[in-house]
């Protein structure tokens, strides 16, 4: 982990308001792991003041790519970065996903923008000979992550809120189809979606309700408003069985069974 | 600071630099003037529910709620690390009662690795109906006196800007035995979530920090440094050499870098470099030559203190 001056070598809009930025930085490329993130400064000034956390979307030999959704002032500044401009990038940060060598069939669930770290994970898993199903959810077809950004070996399943593409409904409704098949589950997206993944997989993990017979690991990448991203400010905590833990340093990837969801701390 | 020789006048503020270890991979922490630790309470604290931080124009609000490992863990686990460092570590302490401040100050007295105390009197005083110790000259002086009585460490008292007359509080704290003042803590603020039609922070209110607060705190330093005889440390929105110079010229003997650490962890060391260059270029041999230089020579007692 270090501070990097990373040159923007490509900036492509892949969905409405969503850009993929290729950042040249051999240092980042060497250190980055799927599930980790970088913290990017929104220009040289102090307004907006805080950096923006971005999941690592692709890891290339000469740098990384990030997927930036321009939803606010800061992310719009970053998404608008011109070619050859330099970004002030802190990272890579946080704990990555863990790929257990014995897990051969992986189910991944991404909600909207949360697909980003799963793409990096899918690429690594395929390289190790794993089979990968990636389920993605979006509001409408326009916001569905484009399949041509994925390796062809990934089985791709889609859900949209309005039914304009794939299954009509929540992406988590696709998950039961793959529970018997998979060895491990990985998810990233909005907190309600992650809570649903934890809930759906919980009986399976405990061998209840006739789903899976053996315990299967479920890893969730959590989102939280972040200040420093270095474990200092304690702004980004989530409740776990060990008390509050920092998304930026103890996460963002947590085993599902360590998390305590709002209203269910007991 | 009385009784404590700092290598330079650029410190890092409590709550923005953790226990000092977190930024070690990025920052040459041994070059800092001092590290003010994360706030320490007698018992470990979980802190507040989330959301805990909100971004505002050129600033941020935080309502962390003093999440920390507690006094015993600091003495057993953190202080031994600090004892091996060259950089002085000033322990920031927060109590819910005068007795807790006494316990914190007394326990930390003489512990190797702790070079001084920063007494945070801006935390909720549950024994006094939710008011803050920093609210009145009397309560601020009571806490200061209690800490002074049980500790031989240099005592820096951190004032709250959320008072009507901060100069009055500063004077009371000086008379009660403080060696130094840090001016100031965060400004109480609120952000409303207009979609949800309710306060954004789970705690409803939070402390505003960052460049947005700098003019307010520079004014307070200017006022206080004109009145007290002990050193004042300016804290609020320091991001660069020029910001630090504003505080020094207003009368601060040193500054603390806070929120800027989150954005550029090397802010403090860059200011130290900049300050050395500045003093050389200006032909200034002792930094004391510029401390308070922005104040008119005869400006001493007559500063208005209306917030």
XYZ file of C-alpha atoms in Angstrom:
573
model
C 0.000 0.000 0.000
C 1.314 3.396 -0.971
C 0.408 6.750 -2.498
C 0.593 6.539 -6.288
C 0.416 9.029 -9.134
C -1.497 6.934 -11.666
C -1.953 8.062 -15.265
C -5.374 7.567 -16.847
C -4.687 5.536 -20.007
C -8.322 4.802 -20.920
C -11.709 6.146 -19.883
C -14.715 4.388 -21.372
C -18.370 4.776 -20.465
C -19.829 1.270 -20.224
C -23.250 2.083 -18.763
C -25.179 5.270 -18.021
C -23.081 7.379 -15.596
C -20.584 4.537 -15.283
C -17.032 4.707 -16.542
C -14.133 2.265 -16.533
C -10.815 4.000 -15.973
C -7.550 2.233 -16.748
C -4.830 3.514 -14.428
C -1.169 2.969 -15.247
C 0.728 2.043 -12.117
C 2.991 -1.016 -11.962
C 3.137 -0.623 -8.186
C -0.615 -0.936 -7.847
C -0.727 -3.798 -10.343
C 1.866 -5.761 -8.416
C 0.219 -5.347 -5.029
C -3.498 -5.472 -5.904
C -5.738 -8.446 -5.097
C -9.402 -8.993 -6.008
C -11.651 -7.562 -3.303
C -9.267 -4.770 -2.379
C -9.956 -1.132 -3.183
C -8.170 2.139 -3.853
C -8.919 5.580 -2.416
C -8.846 8.270 -5.080
C -8.552 12.013 -4.479
C -11.156 14.232 -6.197
C -8.695 16.722 -7.657
C -6.088 18.920 -5.981
C -8.490 21.110 -3.973
C -10.322 20.547 -0.697
C -13.917 20.577 -1.896
C -15.057 17.857 -2.111
C -12.665 17.017 0.645
C -12.681 13.251 1.050
C -11.189 10.696 -1.294
C -13.540 8.193 -2.917
C -13.151 4.444 -2.423
C -13.250 2.413 -5.665
C -13.126 -1.370 -5.932
C -10.375 -2.837 -8.039
C -12.160 -3.985 -11.200
C -9.318 -5.366 -13.269
C -5.669 -6.100 -12.557
C -3.348 -5.791 -15.536
C 0.458 -6.171 -15.691
C 0.953 -2.397 -15.903
C -1.865 -1.150 -13.722
C -5.433 -1.562 -12.563
C -8.893 -0.546 -13.712
C -11.653 0.905 -11.595
C -15.350 1.209 -12.335
C -16.608 4.659 -11.354
C -20.282 5.502 -11.100
C -20.759 9.256 -11.308
C -23.424 9.749 -8.677
C -22.106 12.775 -6.801
C -19.691 15.637 -7.143
C -16.575 13.661 -6.229
C -17.249 10.559 -8.296
C -18.220 12.757 -11.257
C -14.857 14.530 -11.077
C -13.045 11.180 -11.065
C -15.246 9.684 -13.809
C -14.527 12.730 -15.966
C -10.742 12.348 -15.757
C -9.254 12.978 -19.209
C -6.759 10.694 -20.871
C -3.163 11.192 -19.699
C -4.282 13.040 -16.574
C -2.873 11.868 -13.254
C -4.901 10.647 -10.312
C -3.716 10.629 -6.705
C -4.402 7.032 -5.676
C -3.919 5.502 -2.236
C -3.851 1.739 -2.211
C -4.354 -1.078 -2.582
C -6.320 -1.146 0.649
C -8.348 -3.586 2.690
C -8.567 -7.340 2.875
C -9.134 -9.225 -0.409
C -11.459 -12.120 -1.142
C -10.016 -15.480 -0.125
C -10.053 -18.219 -2.743
C -9.959 -21.565 -0.983
C -8.015 -23.976 -3.225
C -10.610 -26.696 -2.583
C -13.460 -24.522 -3.900
C -13.919 -25.271 -7.599
C -17.425 -23.907 -8.312
C -18.016 -20.321 -7.311
C -21.280 -18.391 -7.152
C -20.880 -14.606 -7.282
C -23.623 -12.024 -6.793
C -23.216 -8.367 -7.668
C -25.758 -5.645 -7.067
C -25.389 -2.830 -9.589
C -22.033 -1.203 -9.164
C -21.037 -3.998 -6.746
C -20.137 -6.218 -9.659
C -16.747 -4.472 -9.945
C -14.617 -6.497 -7.482
C -16.312 -9.735 -8.535
C -15.025 -9.311 -12.072
C -11.437 -9.244 -10.803
C -12.192 -12.267 -8.634
C -13.815 -14.146 -11.532
C -10.758 -13.601 -13.722
C -8.445 -14.918 -11.012
C -10.705 -17.888 -10.276
C -10.941 -18.875 -13.947
C -7.156 -18.731 -14.137
C -7.072 -21.321 -11.380
C -9.448 -23.599 -13.241
C -12.592 -22.771 -11.266
C -16.086 -22.595 -12.709
C -17.812 -19.262 -12.097
C -21.432 -18.137 -12.139
C -21.882 -14.393 -11.886
C -25.343 -13.112 -11.011
C -25.899 -9.396 -11.443
C -28.831 -7.238 -10.563
C -29.777 -3.837 -11.910
C -32.758 -1.492 -11.958
C -33.312 -1.787 -15.718
C -31.641 -3.335 -18.769
C -29.740 -0.095 -19.380
C -27.891 -0.556 -16.107
C -26.982 -4.218 -16.550
C -23.249 -4.767 -16.534
C -22.292 -5.507 -20.175
C -21.436 -9.142 -20.805
C -18.610 -8.252 -23.189
C -16.642 -6.898 -20.204
C -16.528 -10.445 -18.797
C -14.370 -13.434 -19.694
C -16.424 -15.760 -21.923
C -16.050 -18.681 -19.512
C -18.172 -16.954 -16.882
C -21.782 -18.111 -16.743
C -23.774 -14.930 -16.552
C -27.221 -14.585 -14.944
C -29.163 -11.327 -14.926
C -32.003 -9.907 -12.874
C -33.656 -6.511 -13.336
C -36.141 -4.786 -11.088
C -38.480 -4.033 -13.998
C -37.926 -7.252 -15.931
C -36.498 -5.527 -18.994
C -33.687 -8.091 -19.050
C -33.358 -11.494 -17.417
C -35.226 -12.455 -14.284
C -37.718 -9.884 -13.048
C -36.992 -9.223 -9.399
C -34.062 -9.214 -6.990
C -30.787 -10.777 -8.032
C -30.762 -12.713 -4.783
C -33.776 -14.665 -6.081
C -31.397 -16.307 -8.557
C -29.075 -17.561 -5.844
C -31.040 -20.675 -4.714
C -30.598 -22.161 -8.219
C -26.869 -22.376 -7.633
C -26.649 -23.218 -3.961
C -26.398 -26.974 -4.394
C -23.929 -26.560 -7.217
C -21.432 -24.127 -5.726
C -18.626 -24.579 -3.195
C -18.467 -20.939 -2.134
C -20.451 -17.706 -2.440
C -19.104 -14.176 -2.952
C -21.212 -11.020 -3.020
C -20.818 -7.268 -3.284
C -23.539 -4.639 -3.457
C -25.932 -2.595 -1.370
C -26.282 -3.630 2.267
C -29.897 -4.923 1.946
C -28.749 -7.213 -0.857
C -25.851 -8.520 1.204
C -28.148 -9.130 4.154
C -30.422 -11.125 1.828
C -27.448 -13.200 0.646
C -26.514 -13.890 4.263
C -30.090 -14.865 5.054
C -30.521 -17.101 2.014
C -27.244 -18.905 2.570
C -27.581 -19.223 6.340
C -29.842 -22.305 6.403
C -27.644 -23.860 3.800
C -24.531 -23.189 5.800
C -26.077 -24.685 8.870
C -27.467 -27.669 6.970
C -31.058 -26.702 7.675
C -34.067 -26.613 5.307
C -32.689 -29.234 2.961
C -30.519 -26.865 0.959
C -26.813 -27.637 1.127
C -25.570 -30.505 3.225
C -22.170 -29.076 4.077
C -21.128 -25.670 5.315
C -20.013 -23.436 2.473
C -18.089 -20.212 2.931
C -19.863 -16.971 2.071
C -17.794 -13.794 1.709
C -19.452 -10.393 1.539
C -17.807 -7.139 0.467
C -19.375 -4.356 2.507
C -20.010 -0.749 1.504
C -19.824 2.159 3.943
C -19.188 5.902 3.781
C -15.435 6.201 4.296
C -13.157 8.892 5.722
C -9.486 7.929 5.812
C -9.588 4.321 4.453
C -6.563 3.588 6.661
C -8.345 2.419 9.802
C -7.828 5.696 11.621
C -11.048 7.692 11.586
C -13.393 4.809 12.527
C -16.106 6.302 10.323
C -16.785 3.195 8.216
C -17.503 0.572 10.836
C -19.995 -2.288 10.586
C -21.313 -4.370 13.446
C -19.822 -7.844 13.759
C -19.888 -10.539 16.403
C -16.643 -9.016 17.701
C -18.171 -5.510 17.908
C -17.661 -2.701 15.437
C -15.055 -3.450 12.784
C -13.663 -1.139 10.141
C -14.764 -1.778 6.568
C -11.587 -0.130 5.262
C -9.088 -2.173 7.248
C -10.804 -5.206 8.776
C -12.815 -5.559 5.520
C -14.220 -4.718 3.079
C -14.575 -8.499 2.697
C -16.104 -10.212 5.726
C -17.219 -13.818 6.226
C -21.029 -13.618 6.233
C -21.382 -15.403 9.552
C -19.310 -12.754 11.368
C -21.653 -9.882 10.490
C -24.497 -8.666 12.674
C -27.263 -6.939 10.726
C -29.119 -3.869 11.920
C -31.787 -4.759 14.418
C -30.486 -8.296 14.842
C -27.609 -7.789 17.263
C -28.036 -10.587 19.763
C 4.970 23.329 25.347
C 5.891 23.934 28.988
C 7.932 20.998 30.177
C 7.985 19.318 26.791
C 10.480 20.035 24.062
C 8.970 19.419 20.642
C 11.272 18.902 17.661
C 9.069 21.149 15.511
C 5.702 22.944 15.766
C 3.640 20.603 13.530
C 1.601 18.000 15.404
C -1.113 15.622 14.255
C -4.519 15.955 15.878
C -6.302 13.429 18.025
C -8.713 11.165 16.164
C -7.030 11.747 12.832
C -3.879 9.684 13.276
C -5.093 6.663 15.239
C -2.482 5.287 17.621
C 0.330 6.484 15.378
C 1.010 3.063 13.897
C -1.630 3.086 11.156
C 0.089 5.670 8.971
C 3.610 4.299 9.482
C 3.740 2.680 6.025
C 3.075 6.078 4.416
C 4.471 8.743 6.711
C 7.844 9.232 8.377
C 6.102 9.658 11.716
C 9.349 10.218 13.627
C 9.636 13.613 11.915
C 6.384 14.900 13.405
C 6.354 17.499 16.153
C 4.162 15.167 18.187
C 1.317 12.727 17.798
C -1.892 13.380 19.739
C -3.385 9.954 20.279
C -6.899 8.792 19.621
C -9.123 9.843 22.533
C -8.763 7.516 25.511
C -11.530 6.755 27.979
C -11.382 4.745 31.187
C -13.344 1.830 29.747
C -13.295 0.643 26.120
C -16.065 2.251 24.082
C -17.948 0.964 21.032
C -18.781 4.443 19.775
C -21.909 5.568 17.971
C -24.048 3.753 15.389
C -23.526 4.531 11.699
C -23.600 6.695 9.659
C -20.819 8.377 11.589
C -19.389 10.753 9.003
C -20.829 13.184 6.483
C -19.098 15.336 3.921
C -19.795 19.070 3.826
C -18.320 21.883 1.723
C -14.556 21.851 2.380
C -15.165 19.912 5.557
C -16.674 16.893 7.208
C -18.838 16.073 10.180
C -17.978 13.185 12.456
C -19.848 11.533 15.254
C -17.581 8.596 16.025
C -18.428 8.609 19.724
C -14.960 8.048 21.163
C -14.624 4.439 20.033
C -11.378 3.281 21.631
C -9.717 0.356 23.377
C -9.768 1.937 26.847
C -7.139 3.002 29.368
C -5.785 -0.411 30.333
C -5.140 -1.480 26.735
C -3.431 1.840 26.003
C -1.049 1.383 28.936
C -0.366 -2.282 28.178
C -0.364 -2.321 24.372
C 0.116 1.164 22.920
C 2.457 2.961 25.327
C 5.240 0.319 25.046
C 5.281 0.958 21.278
C 5.403 4.733 21.811
C 8.250 4.339 24.295
C 10.470 3.067 21.474
C 9.720 6.098 19.282
C 11.600 9.325 18.935
C 8.399 11.304 18.266
C 6.590 12.450 21.435
C 3.115 10.981 21.894
C 0.572 13.073 23.749
C -2.277 11.013 25.180
C -5.696 12.562 24.561
C -8.035 11.783 27.471
C -11.815 12.074 27.835
C -13.820 11.476 30.975
C -17.491 11.370 31.834
C -16.803 12.796 35.289
C -14.041 14.663 37.091
C -13.178 11.398 38.818
C -12.615 9.725 35.454
C -10.286 12.519 34.325
C -8.369 12.044 37.562
C -8.155 8.319 36.959
C -6.964 8.791 33.379
C -4.400 11.469 34.205
C -3.177 9.683 37.328
C -2.814 6.307 35.640
C -0.937 7.712 32.658
C 1.448 9.754 34.796
C 4.914 8.280 34.552
C 3.998 5.652 31.960
C 6.961 5.322 29.577
C 5.959 6.402 26.061
C 3.542 9.105 27.138
C 5.120 12.524 26.774
C 2.141 14.642 27.752
C -1.611 14.793 28.152
C -4.191 16.497 26.002
C -7.271 16.915 28.150
C -10.365 16.851 25.971
C -13.029 18.712 27.909
C -15.469 18.751 24.995
C -17.015 15.317 25.513
C -20.475 14.840 27.057
C -20.544 15.221 30.816
C -23.114 12.666 31.835
C -22.792 13.559 35.489
C -23.881 17.111 34.732
C -27.021 16.741 32.682
C -25.317 16.256 29.324
C -23.405 19.545 29.364
C -19.772 19.754 28.420
C -16.936 20.474 30.800
C -15.736 23.063 28.312
C -19.007 24.991 28.605
C -18.163 27.100 31.631
C -14.960 28.521 33.107
C -15.749 26.796 36.393
C -16.183 23.263 35.037
C -13.238 23.630 32.642
C -11.033 24.773 35.511
C -12.249 21.954 37.752
C -11.173 19.282 35.282
C -7.851 21.002 34.627
C -7.122 21.337 38.327
C -8.004 17.684 38.930
C -5.630 16.505 36.212
C -2.895 18.883 37.381
C -3.121 17.510 40.894
C -2.439 13.925 39.866
C -0.066 14.332 36.924
C 3.386 15.768 36.460
C 3.086 15.434 32.682
C 2.809 18.540 30.494
C -0.892 19.354 30.342
C -2.519 20.621 27.155
C -6.218 21.367 27.502
C -8.355 21.122 24.353
C -11.043 23.788 24.295
C -14.440 23.626 22.638
C -15.351 26.304 20.082
C -19.042 25.789 20.872
C -19.123 28.339 23.677
C -20.082 31.973 23.944
C -16.816 33.229 25.352
C -13.846 30.968 24.664
C -11.332 33.513 26.009
C -12.949 33.339 29.428
C -12.645 29.535 29.389
C -9.017 29.761 28.235
C -8.160 32.091 31.091
C -9.822 29.826 33.634
C -7.946 26.807 32.330
C -4.644 28.670 32.432
C -5.252 29.726 36.022
C -6.128 26.130 36.918
C -2.680 24.927 35.911
C -2.713 24.071 32.213
C 0.673 24.252 30.497
C -0.766 24.779 27.065
C -4.060 25.090 25.176
C -5.203 23.370 21.997
C -7.689 25.591 20.203
C -10.037 24.106 19.266
C -12.154 20.977 19.015
C -14.742 20.539 16.246
C -17.703 22.857 15.693
C -21.062 21.298 16.428
C -23.017 20.821 13.215
C -25.753 18.877 11.473
C -26.552 17.571 8.003
C -30.154 16.834 7.042
C -30.925 13.983 4.636
C -33.566 15.714 2.524
C -34.864 12.468 1.003
C -35.369 10.817 4.368
C -36.316 14.147 5.998
C -34.213 13.472 9.045
C -30.680 14.147 10.290
C -28.122 12.162 8.269
C -25.860 11.141 11.152
C -27.165 8.445 13.466
C -26.102 10.674 16.350
C -28.031 13.552 14.694
C -25.226 16.056 15.346
C -21.511 15.825 14.672
C -18.284 17.782 14.830
C -17.368 19.890 11.821
C -13.697 19.901 10.828
C -11.566 20.709 7.801
C -10.773 23.930 5.949
C -14.358 25.141 6.422
C -13.708 25.847 10.115
C -10.288 27.484 9.752
C -11.332 31.168 9.789
C -13.364 30.611 12.940
C -10.541 28.908 14.797
C -7.859 31.326 13.579
C -9.982 34.092 15.084
C -10.208 32.187 18.381
C -6.452 31.614 18.473
C -5.910 35.320 17.775
C -8.175 36.261 20.662
C -6.880 33.718 23.147
C -3.180 34.180 22.412
C -3.589 37.881 23.131
C -4.792 37.147 26.627
C -3.090 34.030 28.014
C 0.606 33.603 28.735
C 0.811 29.855 28.078
C 1.386 28.504 24.546
C -1.572 28.010 22.233
C -1.725 25.270 19.605
C -3.972 26.032 16.627
C -6.202 23.169 15.438
C -8.685 23.497 12.603
C -8.398 23.151 8.853
C -4.626 23.149 8.526
C -3.841 21.746 5.071
C -0.633 23.494 3.979
C 2.201 25.819 4.979
C 0.117 28.950 4.479
C -2.597 27.648 6.810
C 0.004 26.856 9.456
C 1.518 30.336 9.057
C -1.893 31.927 9.594
C -2.112 30.224 12.968
C 1.466 31.112 13.929
C 0.955 34.740 12.942
C -2.291 34.790 14.929
C -0.337 33.776 18.003
C -0.170 29.980 18.009
C 3.158 28.447 18.972
C 2.328 25.279 17.059
C -0.409 23.719 14.953
C -2.132 20.361 14.724
C -3.014 18.827 11.385
C -6.328 16.956 11.548
C -8.777 16.155 8.776
C -6.137 16.816 6.110
C -4.423 13.593 7.233
C -7.345 11.656 5.767
C -6.842 13.285 2.386
C -3.058 13.508 2.256
C -1.418 11.541 5.072
C 1.837 13.399 4.399
C 0.348 16.855 5.020
C 2.181 17.367 8.327
C 5.608 16.349 7.050
C 5.112 18.483 3.934
C 4.317 21.467 6.186
C 7.451 20.760 8.237
C 9.532 20.823 5.033
C 7.755 23.973 3.883
C 8.257 25.706 7.189
C 12.006 25.022 7.162
C 12.268 26.475 3.655
C 10.134 29.468 4.610
C 12.213 30.320 7.656
C 15.421 30.043 5.639
C 14.069 32.173 2.803
C 12.784 34.811 5.199
C 16.004 34.815 7.213
C 14.143 33.918 10.401
C 16.330 32.187 12.968
C 13.727 31.467 15.623
C 10.130 30.680 14.809
C 9.125 32.694 17.870
C 9.877 35.777 15.759
C 6.684 35.238 13.780
C 4.413 33.923 16.526
C 1.699 36.517 16.970
C 3.237 38.846 14.392
C -0.188 39.523 12.858
C -1.409 41.059 16.090
C -0.970 44.792 16.632
C 1.622 45.419 19.369
C -0.830 47.043 21.747
C -3.776 44.772 21.080
C -3.615 42.840 24.284
C -6.738 43.014 26.412
C -9.424 44.625 24.237
C -10.528 41.827 21.883
C -14.279 41.285 21.616
C -15.218 37.744 22.580
C -18.688 37.517 21.149
C -18.883 34.334 19.048
